[in-house]
Coordinates of C-alpha atoms and ligand atoms in Angstrom, one line a residue:
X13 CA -83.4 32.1 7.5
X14 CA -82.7 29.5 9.7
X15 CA -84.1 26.8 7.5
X16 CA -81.7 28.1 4.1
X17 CA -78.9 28.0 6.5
X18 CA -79.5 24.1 7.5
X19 CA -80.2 23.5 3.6
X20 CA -77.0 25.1 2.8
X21 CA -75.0 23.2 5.6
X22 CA -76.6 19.6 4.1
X23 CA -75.8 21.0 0.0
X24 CA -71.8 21.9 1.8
X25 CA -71.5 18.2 3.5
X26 CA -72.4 16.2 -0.2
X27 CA -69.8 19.0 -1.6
X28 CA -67.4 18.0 0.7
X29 CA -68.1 14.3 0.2
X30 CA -67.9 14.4 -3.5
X31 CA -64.5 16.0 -3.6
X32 CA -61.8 13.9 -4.7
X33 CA -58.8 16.6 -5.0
X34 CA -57.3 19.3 -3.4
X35 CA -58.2 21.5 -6.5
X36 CA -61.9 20.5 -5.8
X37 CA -62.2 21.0 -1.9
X38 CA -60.7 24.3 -2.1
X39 CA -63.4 25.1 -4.6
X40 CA -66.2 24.2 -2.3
X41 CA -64.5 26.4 0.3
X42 CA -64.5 29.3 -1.7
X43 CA -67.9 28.4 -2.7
X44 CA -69.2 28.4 0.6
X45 CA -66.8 30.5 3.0
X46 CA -64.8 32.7 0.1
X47 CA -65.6 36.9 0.3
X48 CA -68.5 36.5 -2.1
X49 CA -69.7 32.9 -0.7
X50 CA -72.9 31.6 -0.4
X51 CA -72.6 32.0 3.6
X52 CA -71.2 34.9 3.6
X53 CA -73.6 36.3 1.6
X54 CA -76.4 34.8 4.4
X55 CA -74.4 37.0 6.7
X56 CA -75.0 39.8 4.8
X57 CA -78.6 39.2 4.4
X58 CA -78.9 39.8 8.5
X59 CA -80.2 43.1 8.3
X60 CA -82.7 42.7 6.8
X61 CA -84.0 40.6 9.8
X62 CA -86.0 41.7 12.7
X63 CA -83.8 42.9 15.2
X64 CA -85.0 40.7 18.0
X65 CA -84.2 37.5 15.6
X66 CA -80.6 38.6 14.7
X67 CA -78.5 36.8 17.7
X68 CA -80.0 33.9 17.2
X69 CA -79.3 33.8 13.7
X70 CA -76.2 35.4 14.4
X71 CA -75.1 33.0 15.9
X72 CA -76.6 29.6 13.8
X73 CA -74.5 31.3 11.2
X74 CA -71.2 31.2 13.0
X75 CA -71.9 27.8 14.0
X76 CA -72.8 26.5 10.5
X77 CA -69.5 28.4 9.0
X78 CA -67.4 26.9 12.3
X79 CA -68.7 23.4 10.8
X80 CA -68.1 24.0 7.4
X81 CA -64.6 25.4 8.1
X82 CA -63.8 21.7 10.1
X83 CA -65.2 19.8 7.6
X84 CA -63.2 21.0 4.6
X85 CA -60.1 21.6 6.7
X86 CA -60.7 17.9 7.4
X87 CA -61.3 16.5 3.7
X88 CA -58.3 18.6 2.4
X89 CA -56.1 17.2 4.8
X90 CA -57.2 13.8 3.8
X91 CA -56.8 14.4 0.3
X92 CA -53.1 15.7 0.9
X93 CA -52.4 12.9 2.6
X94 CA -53.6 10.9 -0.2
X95 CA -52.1 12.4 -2.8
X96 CA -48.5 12.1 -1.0
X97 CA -49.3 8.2 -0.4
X98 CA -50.1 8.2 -4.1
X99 CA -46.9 10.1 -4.9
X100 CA -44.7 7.6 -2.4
X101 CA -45.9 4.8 -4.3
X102 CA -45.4 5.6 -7.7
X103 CA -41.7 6.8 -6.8
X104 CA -40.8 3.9 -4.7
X105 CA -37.9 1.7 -5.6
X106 CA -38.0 -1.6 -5.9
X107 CA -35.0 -2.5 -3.7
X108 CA -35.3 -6.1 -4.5
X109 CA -33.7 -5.2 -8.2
X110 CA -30.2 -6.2 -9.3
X111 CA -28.4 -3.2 -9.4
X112 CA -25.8 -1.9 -12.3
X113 CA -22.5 -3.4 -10.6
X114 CA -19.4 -0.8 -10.6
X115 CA -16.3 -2.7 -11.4
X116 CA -13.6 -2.0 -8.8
X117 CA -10.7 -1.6 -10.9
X118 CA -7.1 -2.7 -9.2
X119 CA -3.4 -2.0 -9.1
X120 CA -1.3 -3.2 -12.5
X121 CA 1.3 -6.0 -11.3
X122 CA 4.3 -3.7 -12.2
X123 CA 2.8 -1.2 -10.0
X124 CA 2.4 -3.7 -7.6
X125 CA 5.5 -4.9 -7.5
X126 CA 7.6 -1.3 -7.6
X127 CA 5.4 -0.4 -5.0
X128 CA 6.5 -3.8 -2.8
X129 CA 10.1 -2.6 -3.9
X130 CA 10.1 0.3 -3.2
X131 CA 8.6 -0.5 0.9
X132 CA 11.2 -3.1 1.5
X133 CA 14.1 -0.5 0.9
X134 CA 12.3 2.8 2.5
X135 CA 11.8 0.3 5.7
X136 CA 15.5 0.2 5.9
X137 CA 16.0 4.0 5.6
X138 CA 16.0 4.5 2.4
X139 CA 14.4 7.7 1.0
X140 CA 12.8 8.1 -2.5
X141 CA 14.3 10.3 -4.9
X142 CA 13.1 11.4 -8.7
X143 CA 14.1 12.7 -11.7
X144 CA 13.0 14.1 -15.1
X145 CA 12.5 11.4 -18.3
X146 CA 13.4 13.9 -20.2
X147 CA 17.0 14.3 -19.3
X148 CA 20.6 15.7 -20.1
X149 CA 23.5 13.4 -22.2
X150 CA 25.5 14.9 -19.2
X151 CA 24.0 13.0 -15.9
X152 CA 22.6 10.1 -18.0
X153 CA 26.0 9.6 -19.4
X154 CA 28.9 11.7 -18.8
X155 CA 28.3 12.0 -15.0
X156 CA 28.4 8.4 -15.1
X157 CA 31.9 7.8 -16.5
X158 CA 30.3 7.3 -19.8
X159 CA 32.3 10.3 -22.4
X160 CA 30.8 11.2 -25.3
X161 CA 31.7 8.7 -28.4
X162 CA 32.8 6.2 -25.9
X163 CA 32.0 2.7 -26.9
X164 CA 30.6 2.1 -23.4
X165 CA 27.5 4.3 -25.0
X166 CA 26.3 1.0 -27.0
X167 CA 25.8 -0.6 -23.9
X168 CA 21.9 1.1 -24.4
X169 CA 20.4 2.3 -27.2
X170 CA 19.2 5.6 -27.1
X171 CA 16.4 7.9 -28.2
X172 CA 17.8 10.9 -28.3
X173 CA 15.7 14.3 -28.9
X174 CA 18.9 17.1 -29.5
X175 CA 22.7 16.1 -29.2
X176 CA 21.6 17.0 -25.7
X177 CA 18.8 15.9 -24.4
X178 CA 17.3 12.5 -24.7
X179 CA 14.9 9.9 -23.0
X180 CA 16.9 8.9 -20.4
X181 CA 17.8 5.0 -20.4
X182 CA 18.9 4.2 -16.9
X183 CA 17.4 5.3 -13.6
X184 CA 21.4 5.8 -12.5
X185 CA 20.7 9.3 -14.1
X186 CA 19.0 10.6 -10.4
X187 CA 22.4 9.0 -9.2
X188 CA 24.2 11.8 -10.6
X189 CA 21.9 14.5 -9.8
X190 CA 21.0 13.1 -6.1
X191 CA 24.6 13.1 -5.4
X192 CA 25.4 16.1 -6.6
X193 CA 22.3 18.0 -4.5
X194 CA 23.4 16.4 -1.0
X195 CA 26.0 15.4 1.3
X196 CA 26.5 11.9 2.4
X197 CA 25.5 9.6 3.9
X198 CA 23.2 9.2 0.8
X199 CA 20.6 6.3 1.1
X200 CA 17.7 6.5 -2.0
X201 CA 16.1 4.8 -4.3
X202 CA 15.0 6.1 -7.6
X203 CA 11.7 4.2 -9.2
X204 CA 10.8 5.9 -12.6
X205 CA 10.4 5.1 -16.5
X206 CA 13.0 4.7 -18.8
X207 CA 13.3 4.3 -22.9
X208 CA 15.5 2.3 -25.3
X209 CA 14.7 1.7 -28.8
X210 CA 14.5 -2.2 -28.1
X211 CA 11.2 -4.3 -29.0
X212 CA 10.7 -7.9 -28.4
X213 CA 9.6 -10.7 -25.9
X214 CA 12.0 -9.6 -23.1
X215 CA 12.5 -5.9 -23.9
X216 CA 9.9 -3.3 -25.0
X217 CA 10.9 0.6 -25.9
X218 CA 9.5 1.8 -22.7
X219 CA 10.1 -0.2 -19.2
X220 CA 10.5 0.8 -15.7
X221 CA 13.3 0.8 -13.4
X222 CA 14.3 1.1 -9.6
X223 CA 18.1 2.7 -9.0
X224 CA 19.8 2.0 -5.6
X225 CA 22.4 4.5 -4.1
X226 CA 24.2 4.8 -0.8
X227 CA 27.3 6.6 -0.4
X228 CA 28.9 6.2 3.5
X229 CA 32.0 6.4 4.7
X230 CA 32.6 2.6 4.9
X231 CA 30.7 0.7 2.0
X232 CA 31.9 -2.5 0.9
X233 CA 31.0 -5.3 -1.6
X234 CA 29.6 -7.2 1.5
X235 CA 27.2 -4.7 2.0
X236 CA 25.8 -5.0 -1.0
X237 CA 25.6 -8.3 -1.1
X238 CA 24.2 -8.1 2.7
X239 CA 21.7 -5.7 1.1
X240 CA 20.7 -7.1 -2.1
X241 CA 20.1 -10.9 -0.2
X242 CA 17.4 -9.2 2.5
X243 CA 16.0 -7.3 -0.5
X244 CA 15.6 -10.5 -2.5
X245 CA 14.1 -12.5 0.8
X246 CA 11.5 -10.0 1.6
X247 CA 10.4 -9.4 -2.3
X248 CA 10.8 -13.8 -2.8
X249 CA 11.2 -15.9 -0.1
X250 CA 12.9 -16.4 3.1
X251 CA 15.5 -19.3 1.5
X252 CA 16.3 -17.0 -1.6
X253 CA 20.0 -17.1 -2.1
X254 CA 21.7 -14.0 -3.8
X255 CA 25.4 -14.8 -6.2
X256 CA 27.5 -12.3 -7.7
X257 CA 29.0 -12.8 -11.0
X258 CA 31.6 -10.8 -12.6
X259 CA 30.7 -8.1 -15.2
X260 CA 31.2 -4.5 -16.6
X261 CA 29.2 -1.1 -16.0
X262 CA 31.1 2.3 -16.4
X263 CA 29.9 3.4 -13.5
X264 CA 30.7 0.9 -11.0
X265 CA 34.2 -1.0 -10.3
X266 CA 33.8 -3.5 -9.5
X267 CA 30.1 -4.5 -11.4
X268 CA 28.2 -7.5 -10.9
X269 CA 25.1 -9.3 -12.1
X270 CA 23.1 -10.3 -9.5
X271 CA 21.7 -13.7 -10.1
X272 CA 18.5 -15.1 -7.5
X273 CA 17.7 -18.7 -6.8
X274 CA 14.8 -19.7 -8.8
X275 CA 11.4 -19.2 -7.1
X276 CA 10.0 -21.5 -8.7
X277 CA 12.4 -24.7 -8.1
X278 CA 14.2 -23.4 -5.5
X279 CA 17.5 -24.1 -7.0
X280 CA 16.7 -27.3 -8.4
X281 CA 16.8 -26.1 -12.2
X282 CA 13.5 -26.0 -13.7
X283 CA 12.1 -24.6 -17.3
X284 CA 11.7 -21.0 -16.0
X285 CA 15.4 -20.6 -15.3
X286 CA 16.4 -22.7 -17.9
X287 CA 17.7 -25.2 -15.9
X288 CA 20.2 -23.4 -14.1
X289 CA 18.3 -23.1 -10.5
X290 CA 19.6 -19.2 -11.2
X291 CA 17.6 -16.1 -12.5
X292 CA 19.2 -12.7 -13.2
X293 CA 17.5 -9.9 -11.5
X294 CA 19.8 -7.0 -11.1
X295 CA 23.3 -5.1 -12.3
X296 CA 24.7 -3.5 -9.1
X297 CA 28.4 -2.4 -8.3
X298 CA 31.0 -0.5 -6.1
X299 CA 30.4 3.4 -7.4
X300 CA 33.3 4.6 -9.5
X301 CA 35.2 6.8 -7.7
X302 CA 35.2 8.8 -10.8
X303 CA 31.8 8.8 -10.5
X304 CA 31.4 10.0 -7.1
X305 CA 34.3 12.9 -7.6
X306 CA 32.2 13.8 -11.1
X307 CA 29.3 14.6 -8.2
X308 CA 31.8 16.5 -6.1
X309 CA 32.1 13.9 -3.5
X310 CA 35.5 12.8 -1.7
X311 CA 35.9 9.8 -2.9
X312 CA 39.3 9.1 -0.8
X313 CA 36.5 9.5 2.3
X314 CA 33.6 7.9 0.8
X315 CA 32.7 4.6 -1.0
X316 CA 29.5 4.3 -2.5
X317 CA 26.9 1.0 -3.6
X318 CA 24.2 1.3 -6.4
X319 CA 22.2 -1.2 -8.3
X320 CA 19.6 -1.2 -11.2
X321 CA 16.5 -3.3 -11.3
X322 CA 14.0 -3.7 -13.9
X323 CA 10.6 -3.7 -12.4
X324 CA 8.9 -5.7 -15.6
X325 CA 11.4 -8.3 -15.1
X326 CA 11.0 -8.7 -12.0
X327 CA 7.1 -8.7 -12.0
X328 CA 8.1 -12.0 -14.4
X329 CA 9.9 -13.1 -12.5
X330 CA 7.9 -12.8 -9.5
X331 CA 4.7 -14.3 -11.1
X332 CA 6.3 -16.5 -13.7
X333 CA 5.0 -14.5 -16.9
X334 CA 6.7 -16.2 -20.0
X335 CA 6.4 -12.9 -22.1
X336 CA 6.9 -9.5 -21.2
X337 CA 4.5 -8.1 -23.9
X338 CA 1.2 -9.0 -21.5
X339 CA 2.3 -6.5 -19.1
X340 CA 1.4 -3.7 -21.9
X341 CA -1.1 -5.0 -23.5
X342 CA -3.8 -4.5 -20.6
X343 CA -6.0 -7.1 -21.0
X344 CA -8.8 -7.0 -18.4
X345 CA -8.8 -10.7 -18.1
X346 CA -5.0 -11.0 -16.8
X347 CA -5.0 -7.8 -14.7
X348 CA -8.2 -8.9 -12.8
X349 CA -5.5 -12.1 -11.9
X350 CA -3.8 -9.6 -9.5
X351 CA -6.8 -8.4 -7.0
Ligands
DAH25 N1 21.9 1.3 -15.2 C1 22.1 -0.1 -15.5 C2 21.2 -0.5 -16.6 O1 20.2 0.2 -16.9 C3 21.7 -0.9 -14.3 C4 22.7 -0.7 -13.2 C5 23.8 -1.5 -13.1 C6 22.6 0.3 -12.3 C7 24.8 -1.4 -12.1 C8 23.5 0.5 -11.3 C9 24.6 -0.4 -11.2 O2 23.4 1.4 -10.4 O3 25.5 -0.2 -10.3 O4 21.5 -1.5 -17.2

């Protein structure tokens, strides 16, 4: 007995040893430990021994299945281990690889610019007011002191969708309907899309605009002018000058084009403002009082100011872009200029 056992421990240990997987070692353990295993069937061969010889074997039995249960508890922990190492290595990554790069895409310039805009005016208490593209002849126009059939209406060609409705062409629209929804004092600007059925270097059939309002009790032409000059030093320079010349908008009396100093030159005339040291940028005016009693607003008690800008011209303007066309045509190459 006690010699089969000691055979049986030496066959388990080269069992062991030659097991190179998990699948294997737990083979040899049922093999040798497992309900019919060869050991356990030793154990069952005890009475059949004299009874005076059973602890002893008794107990070489427990001892040999105590080693056997060590040994392969050993080897299959090994094997784990390897296995996982193996597993770890084949998944590494190679950290040294150039990865795939994600472009990080940026603002377009006219967003850039309304957004500058729009900042300068909202840090001197202005609010930000909206309104539909989509809009009504009535506060595009007639609000505005422009009748229907009146030959103020070729001013801006128009796309219109019923003898109602129509892409609005201004930003002054939100004029009307702001002024109409609240009380002065009024102070808002109105940045937003508008359409005309123009096409060329300067104009294209969609462009973008920023309307100015406030309506106070005292408003004069020196406070828009006031205005208009710290507007054009922040979004410029510090020396810009600002001049008014005389002109005509239905909606304002008196109206003015607003004419910069050239950013460029500085005054000195220069191929970008044609010589002239002056570059248009805005059409502004003292608010109709028609306008303002249109809106249901006193206008023996108040006076209003409101200006127009286009914000394509004035991202020309402000980086010297020859041709208007570029700013639609997205071409990565010139938008990655403006990181
Ligand atoms: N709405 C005018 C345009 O699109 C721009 C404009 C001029 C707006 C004078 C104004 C203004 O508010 O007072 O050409």
């Amino acid at each position: 007995m006690m010699e089969k056992i000691a055979k049986l421990i030496e066959q388990a240990q080269s069992d062991i040893a030659a097991s190179n997987t998990l699948a294997q070692i737990n083979a040899v353990k049922v093999k040798y430990l497992g309900k019919s295993g060869e050991l356990t069937q030793l154990l069952r061969g005890m009475k059949d021994l004299a009874p005076e010889d059973r602890p002893a074997a008794g107990k070489f039995v427990n001892q040999a299945r105590d080693e056997i249960t060590e040994l392969t508890d050993k080897k299959s922990k090994e094997l784990a281990q390897a296995e996982t190492d193996e597993k770890m290595l084949k998944e590494s990554i190679d950290i040294t690889l150039d990865g795939n790069a994600v472009e990080r895409g940026s603002l377009h310039p006219c967003t850039l610019v309304a957004n500058e805009i729009v900042e300068i005016f909202t840090s001197m208490g202005f609010s930000i007011a909206q309104g539909p593209e989509i809009e009504l002849d009535k506060f595009c126009f007639q609000m505005l002191n422009i009748p229907p059939d009146h030959p103020a209406r070729d001013m801006q060609d128009t796309f219109y969708i019923t003898d109602e409705a129509l892409l609005r062409t201004h930003t002054s629209s939100v004029q009307a309907r702001a002024m109409l929804k609240s009380k002065p004092p009024i102070r808002i600007v109105c940045p937003g899309k508008v359409y005309r059925p123009d096409d060329d270097a300067t104009h294209s059939p969609m462009f973008q605009q920023i309307e100015g309002l406030v309506v106070d009790e005292k408003v004069t032409l020196c406070d828009l002018k006031g205005l208009l000059e710290t507007f054009a030093q922040k979004l410029f320079d510090q020396k810009t000058k600002v001049r008014f010349r005389p002109s005509f908008f239905p909606f304002t009396e008196p109206s003015v084009e607003v004419d910069v100093t050239c950013s460029v030159c500085h005054g000195k005339g220069c191929r970008i403002c044609k010589g002239t040291g002056w570059i248009e940028i805005l059409g502004a005016g003292i608010v109709n009082p028609k306008v303002l009693e249109n809106c249901g607003i006193d206008s023996k008690k108040y006076k209003g100011l409101a200006f127009g800008l286009g914000i394509e011209r004035t991202t020309m303007i402000k980086y010297g872009i020859p041709d208007m066309r570029i700013l639609f045509e997205n071409d990565v190459r010139f938008l990655k200029e403006f990181k």
